[in-house]
Amino acid sequence: MSDGLNGIPDAVRAGQPTVWRNPHGRPAAEILPGLAYGLAEVAEAEARWRRFDPLLARLFPELATGRIDSPLLCLGPDVAAHVAGFAGARVLVKADHDLPVTGCIKARGGVYEVLVQAEALARRGGWLRTGDSYARLAEPDARDAFAAYTIAVGSTGNLGFSVGVMARALGFAVEVHMSHDAKAWKKQRLRDLGARVVEHAGDYGSAVAAARAAFADRPDAHFVDDESSVDLFLGYATAAFDLRRQLAEAEVTVDGANPLHVYLPCGVGGAPGGVTLGLKLLFGDAVRCIFVEPVAAPCLLVQLAEGLEHPVSVYDIGLDNRTAADGLAVSQASMLVAGTVGPLVEAVVTVEDTALFTWLRDLWEQAGLRLEPSAAAAFAAVGPRLTLSPEARGGTHVVWTTGGALLPEAEFRTALGLGIR
Ligand SMILES: Cc1ncc(COP(=O)(O)O)c(C=O)c1O
């Protein structure tokens, strides 16, 4: 092609739904030992979450134990057959659309990164003594100290909300940079929390870049960088421990003979990438991770297809990054994610907006799941992927629903009405 990007299939360029099997995929055993982050780092992140359990339980009454996790649901046989395209399919839902406190997967990274900052500040300030419960950080003196510090983030909405909820609950000042076309209700929800919302004329990537520049030299602030934060990445990765525990409780075996296929909506790549790292560390290649992107914004697909030499955006191949899946409207993938877990991604499936709305409606009517368009994406990917890879049918399929429970009623009703019968 004249743009010199030769690895990208014509159907992807044409904005058609595609199943792209990653030709650069490598075995976990070959890739994991060479990565900068391994089980030790993810286990350390998990231990940090547990240290914060008493504080989270104190700040958010809906968290009985302080643990922010979602249920693992088993779809009934008819819905499972509808999703997978054949009778007898085993389909589970990792219901992060219903994650407590924030109603979206981005909490796993966003809340976690705020906790990392809070812990570092508290240790530096001597507000936590050995043996203290972290619940102490909800006391007025700690809140007053946090108030002198700003947590900033660039976001399509859900990361900003997750960071905003946690940071405001601790007393931090919060500044969220968003693209002009980010959903109005997501901006309003942040303002209601007391966050400052800064709007940018360009897309999500330019909002992130502007915020990064604005906070580069601010000793009184921390910028949560959706494109390159290791803390976000490790926070997402800890989800693998939750899923492993729930699979064991549900008596689902995961091994070479019983593979687990996990379908993950992908925006900049942090959430699906972190989850993939965690799952590969725990299960190796018994887990296959399939990323799902809108046809207009397949940023990780184009980056993986072209290799890691230089960043490639969806604009470079003539796509416009316009999608109703606002959380996935990202033109350029995280190079941290592409470089870390790229070879561990089994396939990327691209889906049309019409399919998102139809699945959103079907899952509401047939299973009572309240999803936002981005979160319905993974359902649209299962059937096409299994048509191309029928040998994968026998395993267990986990659809990761990534957001939606906190969607305002009017937004949800509008989305429901857009599904095609
Ligand atoms: C609902 C929802 N699903 C999936 C994602 C994708 O996460 P990431 O951008 O880390 O790939 C997002 C991102 O904001 C989201 O809001």
Short mmCIF file of C-alpha atoms and ligand atoms in Angstrom, two decimals:
data_model
loop_
_atom_site.label_atom_id
_atom_site.label_comp_id
_atom_site.label_asym_id
_atom_site.label_seq_id
_atom_site.Cartn_x
_atom_site.Cartn_y
_atom_site.Cartn_z
CA MET A 1 0.00 0.00 0.00
CA SER A 2 1.16 3.56 -0.63
CA ASP A 3 1.20 4.38 3.11
CA GLY A 4 3.86 1.71 3.60
CA LEU A 5 1.82 -0.13 6.23
CA ASN A 6 1.82 -3.55 4.66
CA GLY A 7 0.68 -5.81 7.48
CA ILE A 8 -2.85 -4.46 7.80
CA PRO A 9 -5.57 -6.43 6.02
CA ASP A 10 -7.69 -4.62 3.44
CA ALA A 11 -10.89 -5.44 5.36
CA VAL A 12 -9.53 -3.59 8.42
CA ARG A 13 -8.64 -0.58 6.26
CA ALA A 14 -12.12 -0.68 4.77
CA GLY A 15 -13.69 -0.60 8.25
CA GLN A 16 -15.21 -4.06 7.87
CA PRO A 17 -15.61 -6.45 10.81
CA THR A 18 -12.61 -8.75 10.84
CA VAL A 19 -11.06 -11.54 12.88
CA TRP A 20 -7.31 -11.00 12.83
CA ARG A 21 -5.27 -13.91 14.12
CA ASN A 22 -2.04 -12.50 15.48
CA PRO A 23 0.76 -13.80 13.26
CA HIS A 24 3.31 -12.51 15.79
CA GLY A 25 1.83 -14.54 18.68
CA ARG A 26 4.39 -16.46 20.76
CA PRO A 27 4.13 -19.02 23.56
CA ALA A 28 3.81 -17.56 27.07
CA ALA A 29 6.81 -19.58 28.26
CA GLU A 30 8.96 -17.83 25.68
CA ILE A 31 7.72 -14.28 26.35
CA LEU A 32 7.00 -14.03 30.09
CA PRO A 33 10.55 -14.56 31.41
CA GLY A 34 11.79 -11.61 29.33
CA LEU A 35 9.18 -9.11 30.51
CA ALA A 36 9.90 -6.30 32.96
CA TYR A 37 6.87 -7.32 35.08
CA GLY A 38 6.15 -10.79 36.35
CA LEU A 39 4.29 -12.66 39.03
CA ALA A 40 6.25 -10.96 41.81
CA GLU A 41 5.09 -7.49 40.71
CA VAL A 42 1.46 -8.54 40.21
CA ALA A 43 1.43 -10.32 43.57
CA GLU A 44 2.86 -7.19 45.19
CA ALA A 45 0.03 -5.15 43.65
CA GLU A 46 -2.48 -7.67 44.97
CA ALA A 47 -0.95 -7.36 48.45
CA ARG A 48 -1.31 -3.57 48.24
CA TRP A 49 -5.03 -3.92 47.43
CA ARG A 50 -5.43 -6.09 50.51
CA ARG A 51 -3.65 -3.54 52.70
CA PHE A 52 -6.24 -1.01 51.58
CA ASP A 53 -9.27 -3.26 52.22
CA PRO A 54 -10.06 -1.66 55.62
CA LEU A 55 -9.88 1.85 54.16
CA LEU A 56 -12.03 1.01 51.13
CA ALA A 57 -14.62 -0.68 53.35
CA ARG A 58 -14.73 2.46 55.48
CA LEU A 59 -15.02 4.87 52.56
CA PHE A 60 -17.50 2.88 50.46
CA PRO A 61 -20.27 1.21 52.51
CA GLU A 62 -21.22 -1.07 49.58
CA LEU A 63 -17.84 -2.81 49.95
CA ALA A 64 -18.44 -5.17 52.82
CA THR A 65 -14.91 -6.57 52.77
CA GLY A 66 -13.21 -3.68 50.99
CA ARG A 67 -12.55 -5.83 47.93
CA ILE A 68 -13.47 -4.28 44.58
CA ASP A 69 -14.46 -7.28 42.49
CA SER A 70 -17.34 -8.35 40.29
CA PRO A 71 -19.28 -11.59 40.03
CA LEU A 72 -18.47 -14.32 37.52
CA LEU A 73 -21.81 -15.19 35.92
CA CYS A 74 -22.75 -18.29 33.99
CA LEU A 75 -25.03 -17.65 31.01
CA GLY A 76 -27.95 -20.03 30.59
CA PRO A 77 -27.79 -22.51 27.69
CA ASP A 78 -29.97 -20.52 25.28
CA VAL A 79 -28.13 -17.23 25.73
CA ALA A 80 -24.78 -19.03 25.61
CA ALA A 81 -25.79 -20.64 22.31
CA HIS A 82 -26.86 -17.26 20.97
CA VAL A 83 -23.52 -15.69 21.93
CA ALA A 84 -21.29 -18.50 20.69
CA GLY A 85 -23.36 -19.52 17.69
CA PHE A 86 -23.79 -23.18 18.65
CA ALA A 87 -25.70 -25.27 21.18
CA GLY A 88 -23.77 -26.58 24.17
CA ALA A 89 -21.37 -23.62 24.45
CA ARG A 90 -20.09 -22.77 27.90
CA VAL A 91 -20.08 -18.97 28.26
CA LEU A 92 -19.27 -17.10 31.45
CA VAL A 93 -19.41 -13.34 32.03
CA LYS A 94 -16.83 -11.53 34.14
CA ALA A 95 -19.22 -8.80 35.18
CA ASP A 96 -17.02 -5.73 35.59
CA HIS A 97 -19.89 -3.64 34.19
CA ASP A 98 -21.18 -4.10 37.73
CA LEU A 99 -17.91 -3.53 39.57
CA PRO A 100 -18.77 -1.82 42.85
CA VAL A 101 -17.98 1.88 43.35
CA THR A 102 -17.32 2.72 39.68
CA GLY A 103 -19.27 0.29 37.48
CA CYS A 104 -16.36 -0.27 35.08
CA ILE A 105 -13.12 -2.19 34.60
CA LYS A 106 -11.05 0.99 34.66
CA ALA A 107 -11.40 1.01 38.46
CA ARG A 108 -9.00 -1.90 38.63
CA GLY A 109 -6.22 0.31 37.29
CA GLY A 110 -7.46 3.79 38.17
CA VAL A 111 -8.40 3.17 41.80
CA TYR A 112 -5.24 1.14 42.25
CA GLU A 113 -2.96 3.94 40.98
CA VAL A 114 -4.57 6.43 43.38
CA LEU A 115 -3.92 3.98 46.22
CA VAL A 116 -0.26 3.70 45.19
CA GLN A 117 0.02 7.49 45.42
CA ALA A 118 -1.85 7.68 48.72
CA GLU A 119 0.38 5.04 50.26
CA ALA A 120 3.56 6.75 49.06
CA LEU A 121 2.43 10.15 50.38
CA ALA A 122 1.28 8.69 53.69
CA ARG A 123 4.58 6.88 54.20
CA ARG A 124 6.58 9.96 53.27
CA GLY A 125 4.45 12.14 55.53
CA GLY A 126 4.63 9.67 58.42
CA TRP A 127 0.82 9.44 58.63
CA LEU A 128 0.94 5.67 58.80
CA ARG A 129 2.88 4.06 61.61
CA THR A 130 3.86 0.40 61.65
CA GLY A 131 0.81 -1.64 62.55
CA ASP A 132 -1.68 1.12 61.71
CA SER A 133 -4.78 0.07 59.80
CA TYR A 134 -5.00 1.89 56.49
CA ALA A 135 -8.50 2.92 57.55
CA ARG A 136 -6.66 5.71 59.35
CA LEU A 137 -6.22 7.45 56.00
CA ALA A 138 -9.89 8.46 56.12
CA GLU A 139 -9.24 10.61 59.22
CA PRO A 140 -9.51 14.41 58.80
CA ASP A 141 -5.78 15.07 59.20
CA ALA A 142 -4.92 12.68 56.37
CA ARG A 143 -7.68 14.13 54.16
CA ASP A 144 -6.38 17.65 54.78
CA ALA A 145 -2.91 16.56 53.77
CA PHE A 146 -4.16 14.84 50.60
CA ALA A 147 -6.12 17.99 49.69
CA ALA A 148 -2.87 19.84 48.98
CA TYR A 149 -2.13 17.36 46.20
CA THR A 150 -3.73 17.00 42.74
CA ILE A 151 -4.39 13.77 40.89
CA ALA A 152 -4.76 14.40 37.15
CA VAL A 153 -5.76 12.11 34.31
CA GLY A 154 -6.69 12.16 30.63
CA SER A 155 -9.67 9.96 29.90
CA THR A 156 -12.51 8.98 27.59
CA GLY A 157 -14.62 8.97 30.76
CA ASN A 158 -14.38 5.77 32.74
CA LEU A 159 -10.76 6.07 33.82
CA GLY A 160 -11.41 9.65 34.85
CA PHE A 161 -14.41 8.57 36.86
CA SER A 162 -12.55 5.73 38.56
CA VAL A 163 -9.60 7.94 39.45
CA GLY A 164 -11.96 10.76 40.41
CA VAL A 165 -14.14 8.69 42.75
CA MET A 166 -11.17 7.28 44.61
CA ALA A 167 -9.12 10.44 44.72
CA ARG A 168 -12.05 12.61 45.83
CA ALA A 169 -12.98 10.06 48.51
CA LEU A 170 -9.50 10.50 49.98
CA GLY A 171 -9.69 14.30 49.71
CA PHE A 172 -7.33 14.88 46.75
CA ALA A 173 -7.96 17.64 44.23
CA VAL A 174 -8.79 16.06 40.87
CA GLU A 175 -8.38 17.32 37.30
CA VAL A 176 -9.67 15.27 34.36
CA HIS A 177 -8.80 16.09 30.75
CA MET A 178 -11.28 14.84 28.21
CA SER A 179 -11.86 15.06 24.48
CA HIS A 180 -14.62 17.40 23.41
CA ASP A 181 -16.77 14.50 22.17
CA ALA A 182 -16.58 12.52 25.44
CA LYS A 183 -20.10 11.82 26.74
CA ALA A 184 -21.65 14.85 28.44
CA TRP A 185 -23.02 12.78 31.33
CA LYS A 186 -19.57 11.40 32.07
CA LYS A 187 -18.21 14.95 32.32
CA GLN A 188 -21.10 16.04 34.51
CA ARG A 189 -20.68 13.05 36.81
CA LEU A 190 -17.06 14.07 37.37
CA ARG A 191 -18.01 17.68 38.07
CA ASP A 192 -20.57 16.42 40.57
CA LEU A 193 -17.74 14.67 42.40
CA GLY A 194 -15.93 17.97 42.71
CA ALA A 195 -13.40 17.23 39.94
CA ARG A 196 -12.23 19.92 37.55
CA VAL A 197 -13.00 18.83 33.98
CA VAL A 198 -10.89 20.30 31.18
CA GLU A 199 -12.21 19.79 27.65
CA HIS A 200 -9.99 19.53 24.59
CA ALA A 201 -10.96 20.10 20.97
CA GLY A 202 -9.12 17.00 19.69
CA ASP A 203 -9.56 13.29 20.39
CA TYR A 204 -8.71 11.30 23.50
CA GLY A 205 -5.01 11.00 22.55
CA SER A 206 -4.60 14.75 22.31
CA ALA A 207 -6.37 15.24 25.66
CA VAL A 208 -3.92 12.83 27.27
CA ALA A 209 -0.94 14.53 25.63
CA ALA A 210 -2.08 17.98 26.76
CA ALA A 211 -2.61 16.81 30.33
CA ARG A 212 0.73 15.03 30.41
CA ALA A 213 2.46 18.25 29.33
CA ALA A 214 0.51 20.37 31.83
CA PHE A 215 1.55 18.19 34.76
CA ALA A 216 5.10 17.38 33.71
CA ASP A 217 6.78 19.62 36.28
CA ARG A 218 4.28 19.66 39.11
CA PRO A 219 5.71 18.33 42.39
CA ASP A 220 2.28 18.82 43.99
CA ALA A 221 0.51 16.58 41.47
CA HIS A 222 0.50 13.13 39.96
CA PHE A 223 -0.58 12.44 36.38
CA VAL A 224 -2.21 9.04 35.78
CA ASP A 225 -0.95 8.21 32.29
CA ASP A 226 -3.41 5.90 30.54
CA GLU A 227 -0.90 5.32 27.74
CA SER A 228 2.16 4.38 29.75
CA SER A 229 1.47 3.83 33.45
CA VAL A 230 2.91 0.66 34.92
CA ASP A 231 0.76 1.06 38.06
CA LEU A 232 -2.43 1.07 35.99
CA PHE A 233 -1.21 -1.98 34.14
CA LEU A 234 -0.43 -3.91 37.35
CA GLY A 235 -3.76 -2.90 38.88
CA TYR A 236 -5.60 -4.42 35.92
CA ALA A 237 -3.39 -7.51 36.08
CA THR A 238 -4.56 -8.33 39.62
CA ALA A 239 -7.99 -9.15 38.17
CA ALA A 240 -6.46 -12.48 37.19
CA PHE A 241 -6.33 -13.52 40.86
CA ASP A 242 -10.05 -12.77 41.23
CA LEU A 243 -10.93 -14.73 38.12
CA ARG A 244 -8.78 -17.69 39.16
CA ARG A 245 -10.51 -17.84 42.54
CA GLN A 246 -13.96 -17.65 40.96
CA LEU A 247 -13.17 -20.28 38.34
CA ALA A 248 -12.05 -22.63 41.08
CA GLU A 249 -15.24 -21.95 43.05
CA ALA A 250 -17.28 -22.67 39.91
CA GLU A 251 -15.24 -25.86 39.39
CA VAL A 252 -14.05 -24.78 35.97
CA THR A 253 -10.82 -26.54 35.05
CA VAL A 254 -8.31 -24.53 33.04
CA ASP A 255 -5.45 -26.47 31.50
CA GLY A 256 -4.08 -27.47 28.12
CA ALA A 257 -7.01 -29.80 27.47
CA ASN A 258 -9.57 -27.30 28.82
CA PRO A 259 -8.62 -23.89 27.48
CA LEU A 260 -10.17 -20.65 28.64
CA HIS A 261 -10.96 -18.10 25.93
CA VAL A 262 -11.24 -14.56 27.26
CA TYR A 263 -12.81 -11.78 25.18
CA LEU A 264 -11.72 -8.27 26.21
CA PRO A 265 -12.89 -4.89 24.85
CA CYS A 266 -9.81 -2.83 23.99
CA GLY A 267 -9.31 0.95 23.91
CA VAL A 268 -5.76 2.14 24.55
CA GLY A 269 -5.04 -1.42 25.65
CA GLY A 270 -4.22 -1.02 29.35
CA ALA A 271 -7.18 -2.86 30.81
CA PRO A 272 -7.19 -5.83 28.42
CA GLY A 273 -3.39 -5.85 28.33
CA GLY A 274 -3.03 -5.94 32.11
CA VAL A 275 -5.65 -8.66 32.45
CA THR A 276 -3.84 -10.65 29.75
CA LEU A 277 -0.52 -10.35 31.56
CA GLY A 278 -2.11 -11.54 34.81
CA LEU A 279 -3.92 -14.45 33.20
CA LYS A 280 -0.88 -15.60 31.22
CA LEU A 281 1.22 -15.51 34.40
CA LEU A 282 -1.31 -17.69 36.20
CA PHE A 283 -2.45 -20.04 33.44
CA GLY A 284 0.12 -19.80 30.62
CA ASP A 285 -1.25 -20.73 27.22
CA ALA A 286 -4.25 -22.53 28.70
CA VAL A 287 -5.72 -19.02 28.48
CA ARG A 288 -6.26 -17.42 25.08
CA CYS A 289 -6.91 -13.68 25.08
CA ILE A 290 -8.95 -12.15 22.28
CA PHE A 291 -9.11 -8.35 22.11
CA VAL A 292 -12.12 -6.59 20.62
CA GLU A 293 -12.06 -3.16 18.96
CA PRO A 294 -14.52 -1.02 16.97
CA VAL A 295 -14.07 -1.13 13.17
CA ALA A 296 -13.30 2.60 13.21
CA ALA A 297 -10.70 2.40 16.01
CA PRO A 298 -8.68 -0.84 15.79
CA CYS A 299 -5.60 0.83 17.25
CA LEU A 300 -4.02 -2.20 18.88
CA LEU A 301 -4.63 -4.35 15.81
CA VAL A 302 -2.83 -1.89 13.52
CA GLN A 303 0.04 -1.52 15.98
CA LEU A 304 0.53 -5.26 16.39
CA ALA A 305 0.17 -5.86 12.66
CA GLU A 306 2.85 -3.27 11.86
CA GLY A 307 5.28 -4.16 14.63
CA LEU A 308 6.70 -1.98 17.37
CA GLU A 309 9.27 0.07 15.49
CA HIS A 310 7.14 3.21 15.51
CA PRO A 311 3.65 4.16 16.68
CA VAL A 312 0.89 3.70 14.10
CA SER A 313 -2.53 5.28 14.41
CA VAL A 314 -5.86 4.37 12.84
CA TYR A 315 -5.78 7.74 11.06
CA ASP A 316 -2.68 6.52 9.19
CA ILE A 317 -4.84 3.97 7.37
CA GLY A 318 -7.73 6.30 6.69
CA LEU A 319 -10.05 5.30 9.55
CA ASP A 320 -11.77 8.06 11.54
CA ASN A 321 -11.90 6.77 15.15
CA ARG A 322 -15.63 7.55 15.29
CA THR A 323 -17.58 5.02 17.31
CA ALA A 324 -20.44 4.91 19.78
CA ALA A 325 -18.16 2.83 22.01
CA ASP A 326 -16.68 5.93 23.67
CA GLY A 327 -14.38 3.92 25.95
CA LEU A 328 -12.81 2.30 22.89
CA ALA A 329 -12.52 5.45 20.76
CA VAL A 330 -8.73 5.51 20.79
CA SER A 331 -6.66 6.18 17.68
CA GLN A 332 -3.28 5.03 18.97
CA ALA A 333 -2.58 2.12 21.28
CA SER A 334 -0.32 2.19 24.30
CA MET A 335 3.19 1.22 23.22
CA LEU A 336 3.78 -0.12 26.74
CA VAL A 337 0.91 -2.56 26.25
CA ALA A 338 1.73 -3.43 22.64
CA GLY A 339 5.36 -4.04 23.59
CA THR A 340 4.61 -6.05 26.71
CA VAL A 341 1.71 -8.31 25.83
CA GLY A 342 1.51 -7.98 22.02
CA PRO A 343 2.91 -11.48 21.39
CA LEU A 344 0.50 -12.91 24.00
CA VAL A 345 -2.63 -11.70 22.20
CA GLU A 346 -4.27 -14.56 20.31
CA ALA A 347 -6.46 -12.50 18.00
CA VAL A 348 -8.12 -9.11 17.60
CA VAL A 349 -11.73 -8.96 16.43
CA THR A 350 -13.22 -5.73 15.07
CA VAL A 351 -16.94 -5.10 15.42
CA GLU A 352 -19.44 -2.61 14.02
CA ASP A 353 -21.37 -0.16 16.17
CA THR A 354 -24.69 -1.68 15.06
CA ALA A 355 -23.58 -5.00 16.54
CA LEU A 356 -22.76 -3.31 19.88
CA PHE A 357 -26.30 -1.97 20.20
CA THR A 358 -27.91 -5.25 19.18
CA TRP A 359 -25.86 -7.21 21.73
CA LEU A 360 -26.47 -4.55 24.36
CA ARG A 361 -30.22 -5.02 23.86
CA ASP A 362 -30.08 -8.82 23.64
CA LEU A 363 -28.04 -9.18 26.82
CA TRP A 364 -30.40 -6.89 28.67
CA GLU A 365 -33.50 -8.75 27.49
CA GLN A 366 -32.06 -12.24 27.80
CA ALA A 367 -29.73 -12.00 30.80
CA GLY A 368 -30.53 -8.70 32.55
CA LEU A 369 -27.03 -7.27 31.96
CA ARG A 370 -26.93 -3.48 31.90
CA LEU A 371 -24.07 -2.67 29.54
CA GLU A 372 -22.70 0.39 27.86
CA PRO A 373 -21.81 0.05 24.15
CA SER A 374 -18.07 -0.50 24.78
CA ALA A 375 -18.87 -3.33 27.15
CA ALA A 376 -21.14 -5.10 24.66
CA ALA A 377 -18.25 -5.32 22.19
CA ALA A 378 -16.91 -8.61 23.47
CA PHE A 379 -20.23 -10.38 22.86
CA ALA A 380 -20.09 -9.35 19.21
CA ALA A 381 -16.70 -11.06 18.86
CA VAL A 382 -17.35 -14.58 20.11
CA GLY A 383 -19.38 -15.92 17.17
CA PRO A 384 -17.12 -14.55 14.41
CA ARG A 385 -14.02 -15.79 16.19
CA LEU A 386 -15.43 -19.30 16.65
CA THR A 387 -16.52 -19.40 13.02
CA LEU A 388 -12.91 -18.79 12.01
CA SER A 389 -11.45 -21.03 14.73
CA PRO A 390 -14.01 -23.84 15.23
CA GLU A 391 -11.40 -25.89 17.12
CA ALA A 392 -11.81 -23.39 20.01
CA ARG A 393 -15.51 -24.19 20.52
CA GLY A 394 -14.98 -26.85 23.18
CA GLY A 395 -13.32 -24.61 25.77
CA THR A 396 -14.84 -22.21 28.27
CA HIS A 397 -15.52 -18.72 26.96
CA VAL A 398 -15.33 -15.71 29.28
CA VAL A 399 -16.84 -12.47 28.03
CA TRP A 400 -15.49 -9.53 30.02
CA THR A 401 -18.22 -6.90 30.36
CA THR A 402 -16.35 -3.71 31.13
CA GLY A 403 -18.87 -1.02 32.04
CA GLY A 404 -22.47 0.05 32.19
CA ALA A 405 -24.13 -0.42 35.59
CA LEU A 406 -23.94 3.31 36.33
CA LEU A 407 -25.21 4.44 32.92
CA PRO A 408 -27.98 7.00 33.44
CA GLU A 409 -31.40 5.55 32.69
CA ALA A 410 -32.06 7.85 29.72
CA GLU A 411 -28.71 6.92 28.11
CA PHE A 412 -29.41 3.25 28.59
CA ARG A 413 -32.92 3.49 27.13
CA THR A 414 -31.56 5.33 24.07
CA ALA A 415 -28.89 2.67 23.56
CA LEU A 416 -31.50 -0.10 23.91
CA GLY A 417 -33.58 1.49 21.16
CA LEU A 418 -30.67 1.38 18.69
CA GLY A 419 -30.40 -2.42 18.52
CA ILE A 420 -31.49 -3.85 15.17
CA ARG A 421 -34.04 -6.71 15.30
C1 LIG B 1 -16.28 0.42 29.27
C2 LIG B 1 -14.87 0.29 28.82
N1 LIG B 1 -14.46 -0.88 28.32
C3 LIG B 1 -13.20 -1.05 27.89
C4 LIG B 1 -12.27 -0.04 27.94
C5 LIG B 1 -10.90 -0.29 27.40
O1 LIG B 1 -9.86 -0.11 28.30
P1 LIG B 1 -8.45 0.36 27.76
O2 LIG B 1 -8.61 1.74 27.21
O3 LIG B 1 -7.56 0.32 28.93
O4 LIG B 1 -8.06 -0.59 26.68
C6 LIG B 1 -12.66 1.21 28.44
C7 LIG B 1 -11.73 2.33 28.50
O5 LIG B 1 -12.04 3.41 28.95
C8 LIG B 1 -13.99 1.38 28.89
O6 LIG B 1 -14.41 2.56 29.38
#
